[in-house]
CSV table of C-alpha atoms in Angstrom, one decimal:
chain,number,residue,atom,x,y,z
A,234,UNK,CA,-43.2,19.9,4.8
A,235,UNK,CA,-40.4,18.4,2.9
A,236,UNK,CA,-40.2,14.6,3.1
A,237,UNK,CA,-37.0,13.4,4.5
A,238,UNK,CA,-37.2,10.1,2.5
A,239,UNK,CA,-34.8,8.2,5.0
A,240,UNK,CA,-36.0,4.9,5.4
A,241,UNK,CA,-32.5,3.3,6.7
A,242,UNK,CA,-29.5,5.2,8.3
A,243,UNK,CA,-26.3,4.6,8.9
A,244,UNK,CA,-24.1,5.8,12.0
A,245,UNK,CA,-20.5,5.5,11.9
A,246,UNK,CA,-19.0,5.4,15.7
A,247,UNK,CA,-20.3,4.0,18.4
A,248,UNK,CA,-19.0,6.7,20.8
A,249,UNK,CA,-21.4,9.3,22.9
A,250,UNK,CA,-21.8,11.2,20.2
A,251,UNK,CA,-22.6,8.5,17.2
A,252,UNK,CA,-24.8,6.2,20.0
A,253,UNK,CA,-26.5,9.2,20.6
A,254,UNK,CA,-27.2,10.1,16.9
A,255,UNK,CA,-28.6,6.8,16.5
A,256,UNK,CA,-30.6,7.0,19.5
A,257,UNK,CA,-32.7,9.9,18.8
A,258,UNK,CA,-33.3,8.6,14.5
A,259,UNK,CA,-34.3,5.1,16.0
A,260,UNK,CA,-36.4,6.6,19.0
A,261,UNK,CA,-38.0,9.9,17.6
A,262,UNK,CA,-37.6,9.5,13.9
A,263,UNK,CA,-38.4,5.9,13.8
A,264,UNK,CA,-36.1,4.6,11.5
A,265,UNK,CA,-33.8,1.8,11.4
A,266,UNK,CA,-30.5,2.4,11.9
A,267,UNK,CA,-27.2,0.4,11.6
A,268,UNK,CA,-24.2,1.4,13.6
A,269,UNK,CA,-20.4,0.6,13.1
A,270,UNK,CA,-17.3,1.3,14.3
A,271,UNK,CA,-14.3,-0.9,14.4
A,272,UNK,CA,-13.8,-1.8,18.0
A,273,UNK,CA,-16.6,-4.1,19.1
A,274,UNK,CA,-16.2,-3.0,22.2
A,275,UNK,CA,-17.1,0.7,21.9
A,276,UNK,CA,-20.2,-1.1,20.0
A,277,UNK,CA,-21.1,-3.1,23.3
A,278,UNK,CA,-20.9,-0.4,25.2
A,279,UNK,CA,-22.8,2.0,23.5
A,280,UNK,CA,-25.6,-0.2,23.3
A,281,UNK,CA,-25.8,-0.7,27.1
A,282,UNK,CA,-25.3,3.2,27.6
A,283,UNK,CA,-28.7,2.9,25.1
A,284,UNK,CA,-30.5,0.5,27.6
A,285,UNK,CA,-29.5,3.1,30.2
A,286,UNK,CA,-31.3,5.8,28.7
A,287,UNK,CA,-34.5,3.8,27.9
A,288,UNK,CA,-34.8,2.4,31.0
A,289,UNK,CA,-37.3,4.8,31.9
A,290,UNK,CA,-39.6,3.5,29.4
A,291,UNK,CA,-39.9,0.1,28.9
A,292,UNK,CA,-42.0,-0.3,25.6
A,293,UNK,CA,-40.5,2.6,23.7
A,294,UNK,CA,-37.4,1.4,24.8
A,295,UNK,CA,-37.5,-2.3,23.0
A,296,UNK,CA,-39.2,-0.3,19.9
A,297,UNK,CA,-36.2,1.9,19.9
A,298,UNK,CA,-33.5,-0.8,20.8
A,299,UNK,CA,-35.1,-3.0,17.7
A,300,UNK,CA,-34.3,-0.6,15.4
A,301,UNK,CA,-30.6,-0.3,16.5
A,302,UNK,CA,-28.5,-3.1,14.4
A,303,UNK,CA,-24.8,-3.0,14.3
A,304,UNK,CA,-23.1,-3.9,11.2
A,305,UNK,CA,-19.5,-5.7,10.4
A,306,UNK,CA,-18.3,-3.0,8.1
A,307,UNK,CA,-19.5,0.1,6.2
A,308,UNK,CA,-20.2,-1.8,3.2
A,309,UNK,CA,-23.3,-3.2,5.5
A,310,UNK,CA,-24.6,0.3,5.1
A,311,UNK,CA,-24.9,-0.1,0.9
A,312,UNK,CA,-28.2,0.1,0.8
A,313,UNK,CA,-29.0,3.4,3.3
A,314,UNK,CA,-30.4,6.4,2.7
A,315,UNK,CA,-28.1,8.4,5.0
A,316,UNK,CA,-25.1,7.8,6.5
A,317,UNK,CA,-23.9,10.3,9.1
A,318,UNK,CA,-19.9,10.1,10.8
A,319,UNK,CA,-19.6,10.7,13.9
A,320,UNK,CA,-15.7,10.0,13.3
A,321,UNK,CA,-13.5,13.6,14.0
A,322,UNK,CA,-10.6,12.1,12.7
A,323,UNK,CA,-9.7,10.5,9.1
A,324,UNK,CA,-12.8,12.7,7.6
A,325,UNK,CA,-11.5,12.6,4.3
A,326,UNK,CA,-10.9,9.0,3.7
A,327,UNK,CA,-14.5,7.9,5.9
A,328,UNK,CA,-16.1,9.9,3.5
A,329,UNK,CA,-14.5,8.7,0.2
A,330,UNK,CA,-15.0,5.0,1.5
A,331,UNK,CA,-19.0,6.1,1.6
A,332,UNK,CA,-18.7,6.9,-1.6
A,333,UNK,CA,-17.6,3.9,-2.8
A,334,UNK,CA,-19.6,1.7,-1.0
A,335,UNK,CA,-23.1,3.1,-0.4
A,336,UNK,CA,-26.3,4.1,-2.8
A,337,UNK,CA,-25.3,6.9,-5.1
A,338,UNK,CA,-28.4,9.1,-3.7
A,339,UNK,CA,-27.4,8.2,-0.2
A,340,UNK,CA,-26.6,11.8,2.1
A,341,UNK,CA,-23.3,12.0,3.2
A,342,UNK,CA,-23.6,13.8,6.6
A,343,UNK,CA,-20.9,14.8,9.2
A,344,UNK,CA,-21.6,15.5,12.4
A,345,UNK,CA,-18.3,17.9,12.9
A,346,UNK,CA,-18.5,20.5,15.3
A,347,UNK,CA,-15.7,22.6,13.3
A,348,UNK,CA,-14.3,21.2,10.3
A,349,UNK,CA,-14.8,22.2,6.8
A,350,UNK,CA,-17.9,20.5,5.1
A,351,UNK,CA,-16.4,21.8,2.1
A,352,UNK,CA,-13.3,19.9,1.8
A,353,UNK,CA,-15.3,16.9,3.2
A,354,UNK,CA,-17.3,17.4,0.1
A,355,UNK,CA,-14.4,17.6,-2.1
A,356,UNK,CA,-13.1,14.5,-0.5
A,357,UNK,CA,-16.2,12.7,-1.5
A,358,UNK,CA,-15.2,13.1,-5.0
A,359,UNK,CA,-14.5,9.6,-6.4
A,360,UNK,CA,-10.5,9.5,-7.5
A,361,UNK,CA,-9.8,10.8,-11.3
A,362,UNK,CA,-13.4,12.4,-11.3
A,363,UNK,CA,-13.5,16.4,-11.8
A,364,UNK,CA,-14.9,18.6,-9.0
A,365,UNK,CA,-16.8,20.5,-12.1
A,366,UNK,CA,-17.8,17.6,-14.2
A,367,UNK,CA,-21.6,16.6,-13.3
A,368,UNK,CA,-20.8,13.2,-11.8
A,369,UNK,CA,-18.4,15.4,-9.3
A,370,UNK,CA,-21.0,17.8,-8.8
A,371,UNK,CA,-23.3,14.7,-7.9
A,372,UNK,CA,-20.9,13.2,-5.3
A,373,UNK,CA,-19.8,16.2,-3.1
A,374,UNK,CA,-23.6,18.2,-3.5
A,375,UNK,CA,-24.8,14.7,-1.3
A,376,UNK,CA,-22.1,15.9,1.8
A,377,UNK,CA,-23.5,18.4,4.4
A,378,UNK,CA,-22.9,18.8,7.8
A,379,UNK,CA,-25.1,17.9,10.6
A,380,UNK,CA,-23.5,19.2,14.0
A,381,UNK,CA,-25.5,17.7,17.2
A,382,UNK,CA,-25.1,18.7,20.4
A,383,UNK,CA,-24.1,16.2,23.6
A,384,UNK,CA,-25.7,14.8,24.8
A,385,UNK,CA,-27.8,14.3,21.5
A,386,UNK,CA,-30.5,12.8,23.2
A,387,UNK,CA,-31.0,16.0,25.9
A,388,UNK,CA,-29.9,18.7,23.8
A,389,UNK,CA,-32.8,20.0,21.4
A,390,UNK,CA,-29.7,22.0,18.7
A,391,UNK,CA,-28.7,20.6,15.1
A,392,UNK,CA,-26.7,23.2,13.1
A,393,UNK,CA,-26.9,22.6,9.5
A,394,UNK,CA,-24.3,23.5,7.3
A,395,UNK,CA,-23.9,23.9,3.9
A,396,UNK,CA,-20.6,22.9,1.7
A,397,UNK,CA,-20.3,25.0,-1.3
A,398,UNK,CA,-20.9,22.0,-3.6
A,399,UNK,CA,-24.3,20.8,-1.2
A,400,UNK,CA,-27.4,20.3,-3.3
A,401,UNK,CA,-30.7,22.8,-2.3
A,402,UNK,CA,-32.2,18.5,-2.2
A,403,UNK,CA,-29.7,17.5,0.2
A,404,UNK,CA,-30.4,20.1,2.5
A,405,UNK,CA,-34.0,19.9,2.6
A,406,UNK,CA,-34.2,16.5,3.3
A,407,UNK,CA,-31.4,16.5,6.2
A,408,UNK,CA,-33.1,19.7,7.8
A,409,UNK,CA,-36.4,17.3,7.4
A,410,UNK,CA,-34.8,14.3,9.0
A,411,UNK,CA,-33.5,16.5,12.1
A,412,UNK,CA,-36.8,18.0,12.9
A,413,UNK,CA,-38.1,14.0,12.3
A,414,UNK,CA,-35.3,13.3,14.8
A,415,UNK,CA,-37.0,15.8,17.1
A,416,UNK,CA,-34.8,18.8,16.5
A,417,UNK,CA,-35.0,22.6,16.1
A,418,UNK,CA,-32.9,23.2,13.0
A,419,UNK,CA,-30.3,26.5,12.5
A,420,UNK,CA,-28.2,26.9,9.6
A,421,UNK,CA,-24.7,28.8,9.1
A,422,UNK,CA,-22.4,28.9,6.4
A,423,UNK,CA,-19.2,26.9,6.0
A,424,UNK,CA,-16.9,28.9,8.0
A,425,UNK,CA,-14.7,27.8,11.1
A,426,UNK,CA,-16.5,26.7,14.2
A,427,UNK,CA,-20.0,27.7,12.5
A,428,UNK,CA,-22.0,29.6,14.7
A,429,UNK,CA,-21.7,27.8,17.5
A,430,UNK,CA,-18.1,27.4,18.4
A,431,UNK,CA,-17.4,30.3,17.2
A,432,UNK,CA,-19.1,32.5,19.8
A,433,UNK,CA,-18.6,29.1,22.3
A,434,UNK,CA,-14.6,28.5,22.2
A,435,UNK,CA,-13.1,31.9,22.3
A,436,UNK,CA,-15.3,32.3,25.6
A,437,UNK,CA,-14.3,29.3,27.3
A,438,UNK,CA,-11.0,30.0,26.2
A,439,UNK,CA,-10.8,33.6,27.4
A,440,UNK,CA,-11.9,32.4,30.6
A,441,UNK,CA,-8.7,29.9,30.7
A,442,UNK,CA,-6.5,33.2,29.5
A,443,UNK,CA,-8.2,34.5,33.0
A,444,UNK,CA,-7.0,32.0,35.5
A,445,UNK,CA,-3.6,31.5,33.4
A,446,UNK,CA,-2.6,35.4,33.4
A,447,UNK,CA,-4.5,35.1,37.2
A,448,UNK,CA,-7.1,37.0,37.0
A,449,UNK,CA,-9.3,35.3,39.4
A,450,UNK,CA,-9.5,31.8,40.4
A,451,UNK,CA,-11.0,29.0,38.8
A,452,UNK,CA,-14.4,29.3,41.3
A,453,UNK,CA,-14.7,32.8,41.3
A,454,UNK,CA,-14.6,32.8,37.0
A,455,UNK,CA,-17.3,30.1,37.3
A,456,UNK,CA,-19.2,31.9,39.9
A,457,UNK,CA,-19.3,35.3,38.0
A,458,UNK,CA,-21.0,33.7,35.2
A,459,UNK,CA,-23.2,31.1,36.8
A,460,UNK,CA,-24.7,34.3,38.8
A,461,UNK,CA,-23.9,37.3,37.2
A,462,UNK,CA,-25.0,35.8,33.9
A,463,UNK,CA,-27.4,33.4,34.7
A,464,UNK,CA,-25.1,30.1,33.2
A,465,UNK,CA,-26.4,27.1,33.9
A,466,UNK,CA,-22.4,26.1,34.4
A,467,UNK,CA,-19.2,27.9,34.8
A,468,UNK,CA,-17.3,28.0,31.0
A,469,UNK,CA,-14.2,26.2,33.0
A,470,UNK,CA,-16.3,23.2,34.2
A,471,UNK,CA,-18.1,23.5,30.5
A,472,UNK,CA,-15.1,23.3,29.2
A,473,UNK,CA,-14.3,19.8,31.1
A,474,UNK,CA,-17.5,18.9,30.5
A,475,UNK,CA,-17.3,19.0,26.5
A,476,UNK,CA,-13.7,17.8,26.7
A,477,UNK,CA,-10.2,19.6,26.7
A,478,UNK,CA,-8.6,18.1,24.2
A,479,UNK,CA,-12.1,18.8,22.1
A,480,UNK,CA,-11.7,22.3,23.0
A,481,UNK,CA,-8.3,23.1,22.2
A,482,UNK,CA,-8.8,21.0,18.5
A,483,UNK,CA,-11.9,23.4,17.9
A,484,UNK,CA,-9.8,26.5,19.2
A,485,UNK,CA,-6.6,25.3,16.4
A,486,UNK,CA,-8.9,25.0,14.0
A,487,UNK,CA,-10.5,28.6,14.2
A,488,UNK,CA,-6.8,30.0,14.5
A,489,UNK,CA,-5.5,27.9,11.8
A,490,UNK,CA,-8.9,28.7,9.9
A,491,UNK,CA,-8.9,32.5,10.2
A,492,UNK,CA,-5.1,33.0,11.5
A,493,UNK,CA,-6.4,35.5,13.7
A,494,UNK,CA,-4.6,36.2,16.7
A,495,UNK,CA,-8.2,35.8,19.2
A,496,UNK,CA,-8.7,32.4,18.0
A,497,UNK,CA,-5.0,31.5,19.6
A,498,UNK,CA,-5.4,28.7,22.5
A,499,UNK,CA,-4.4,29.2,25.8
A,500,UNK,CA,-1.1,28.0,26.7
A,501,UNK,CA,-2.4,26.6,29.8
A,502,UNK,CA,-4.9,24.7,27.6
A,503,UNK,CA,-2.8,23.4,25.8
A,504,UNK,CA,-0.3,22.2,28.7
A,505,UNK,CA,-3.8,20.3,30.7
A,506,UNK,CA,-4.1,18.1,27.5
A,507,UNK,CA,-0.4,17.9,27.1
A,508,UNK,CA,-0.9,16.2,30.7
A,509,UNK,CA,-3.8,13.9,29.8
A,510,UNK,CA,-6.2,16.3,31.6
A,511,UNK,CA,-8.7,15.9,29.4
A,512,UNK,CA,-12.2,17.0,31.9
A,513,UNK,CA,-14.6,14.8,33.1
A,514,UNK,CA,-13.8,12.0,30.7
A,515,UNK,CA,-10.3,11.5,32.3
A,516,UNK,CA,-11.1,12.3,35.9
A,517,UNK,CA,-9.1,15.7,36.1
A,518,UNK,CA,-9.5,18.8,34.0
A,519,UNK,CA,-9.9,22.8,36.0
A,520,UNK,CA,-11.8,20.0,38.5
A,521,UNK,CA,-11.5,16.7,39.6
A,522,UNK,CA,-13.9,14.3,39.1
């Protein structure tokens, strides 16, 4: 098997998702890893959602925790081997700060769950440089994407994708540091929502058409495919789960990737985050929590 050759890595966000990241490289892959984000207290608070889930396990759990450091700024991840954004927002600019400040042969990974990999790539293309000249083939053939699943610690998923400019290198060694990270690894091509969202989104939100247009209620939608189907959960209470507001940004982007008129987002979805009813996160979504 292909060595990953990741001795340090770099997580950017401190959220679920980013802690998460971190979590499984430190616990499974045994690497160090530094974590930033700018609000110190999204740091503190990841790291005691970290002591939560190594509770269980006292020794593994200090092991783990040890190799966990945060970090000021990303230019306290120069010397990393990969450095992975858990960051929706501002893709573009995180990743031409990365490559400014870290290791020229350092992987530039982004764990998006729907935007392009390619135009992150391009992105990483230092100012002035040409996206055809060899040192702009260098920088954006070091981007790919590495979509986990939350909760990354639970959920055994990484989707690899490939930009158009991503090195065959590059993608060895992040499909070797995922299955080091304890991961089964699928690939799928830069396209909108990969694989995943793709088949995920337009479910959930043709099961929000369903109570809109009234169809059925919300517990009978829920109940039809927890036992008809044999869903662990109902797509309406998924959908709360994973976040409206995630939801309907991951439904936009297929419509505005594809302009295809079954990728448009509910209206009612889009009124609930209108509201601030985001799901679980926010204590109301199709439930109350």
């Amino acid at each position: 098997m292909i060595s990953h050759g990741i001795r340090t890595l770099g997580v950017l966000g401190a959220g679920q998702m980013g802690l998460g990241i971190a979590f499984v490289s430190a616990l499974r892959a045994k690497v160090p890893v530094l974590l930033h984000d700018r609000s110190q207290e999204q740091v503190t608070k990841g790291l005691a959602f970290a002591d939560k889930l190594l509770e269980k396990d006292v020794e593994e759990a200090k092991e783990a925790k040890d190799r966990i450091t945060p970090v000021n700024d990303i230019k306290g991840f120069r010397d990393v081997d990969m450095a992975v954004s858990e960051k929706l927002a501002l893709k573009g600019s995180i990743f031409a700060s990365f490559t400014k400040e870290l290791s020229p042969s350092a992987i530039l990974a982004s764990n998006t769950s729907s935007i392009s990999i390619t135009k992150i790539a391009a992105a990483a293309i230092p100012a002035g440089v040409s996206a055809a000249s060899e040192e702009g083939k260098k920088s954006a053939g070091r981007v790919v994407g590495l979509h986990f699943f939350n909760p990354v610690p639970v959920m055994k998923l990484v989707e690899l994708i490939s930009a158009l400019q991503t090195s065959q290198d590059t993608l060895d060694r992040a499909r070797a540091f995922a299955i080091a990270a304890g991961k089964t690894v699928t690939v799928s091509k830069d396209v909108p929502g990969f694989v995943s969202n793709a088949l995920l989104m337009p479910f959930i939100n043709e099961a929000i058409m369903c109570l809109e247009k009234g169809t059925a209620t919300r517990d009978d939608i829920d109940t039809t495919l927890k036992l008809g189907m044999n869903h662990p959960m109902g797509p309406l209470q998924l959908a709360d789960f994973i976040g409206l507001d995630t939801c309907l940004a991951i439904q936009q982007t297929l419509y505005d990737g594809t302009r295809d008129s079954k990728y448009r987002p509910s209206i009612l979805l889009e009124r609930m985050v209108d509201a601030g009813w985001y799901g679980k996160k926010s204590g109301k979504g199709f439930y109350d929590y």
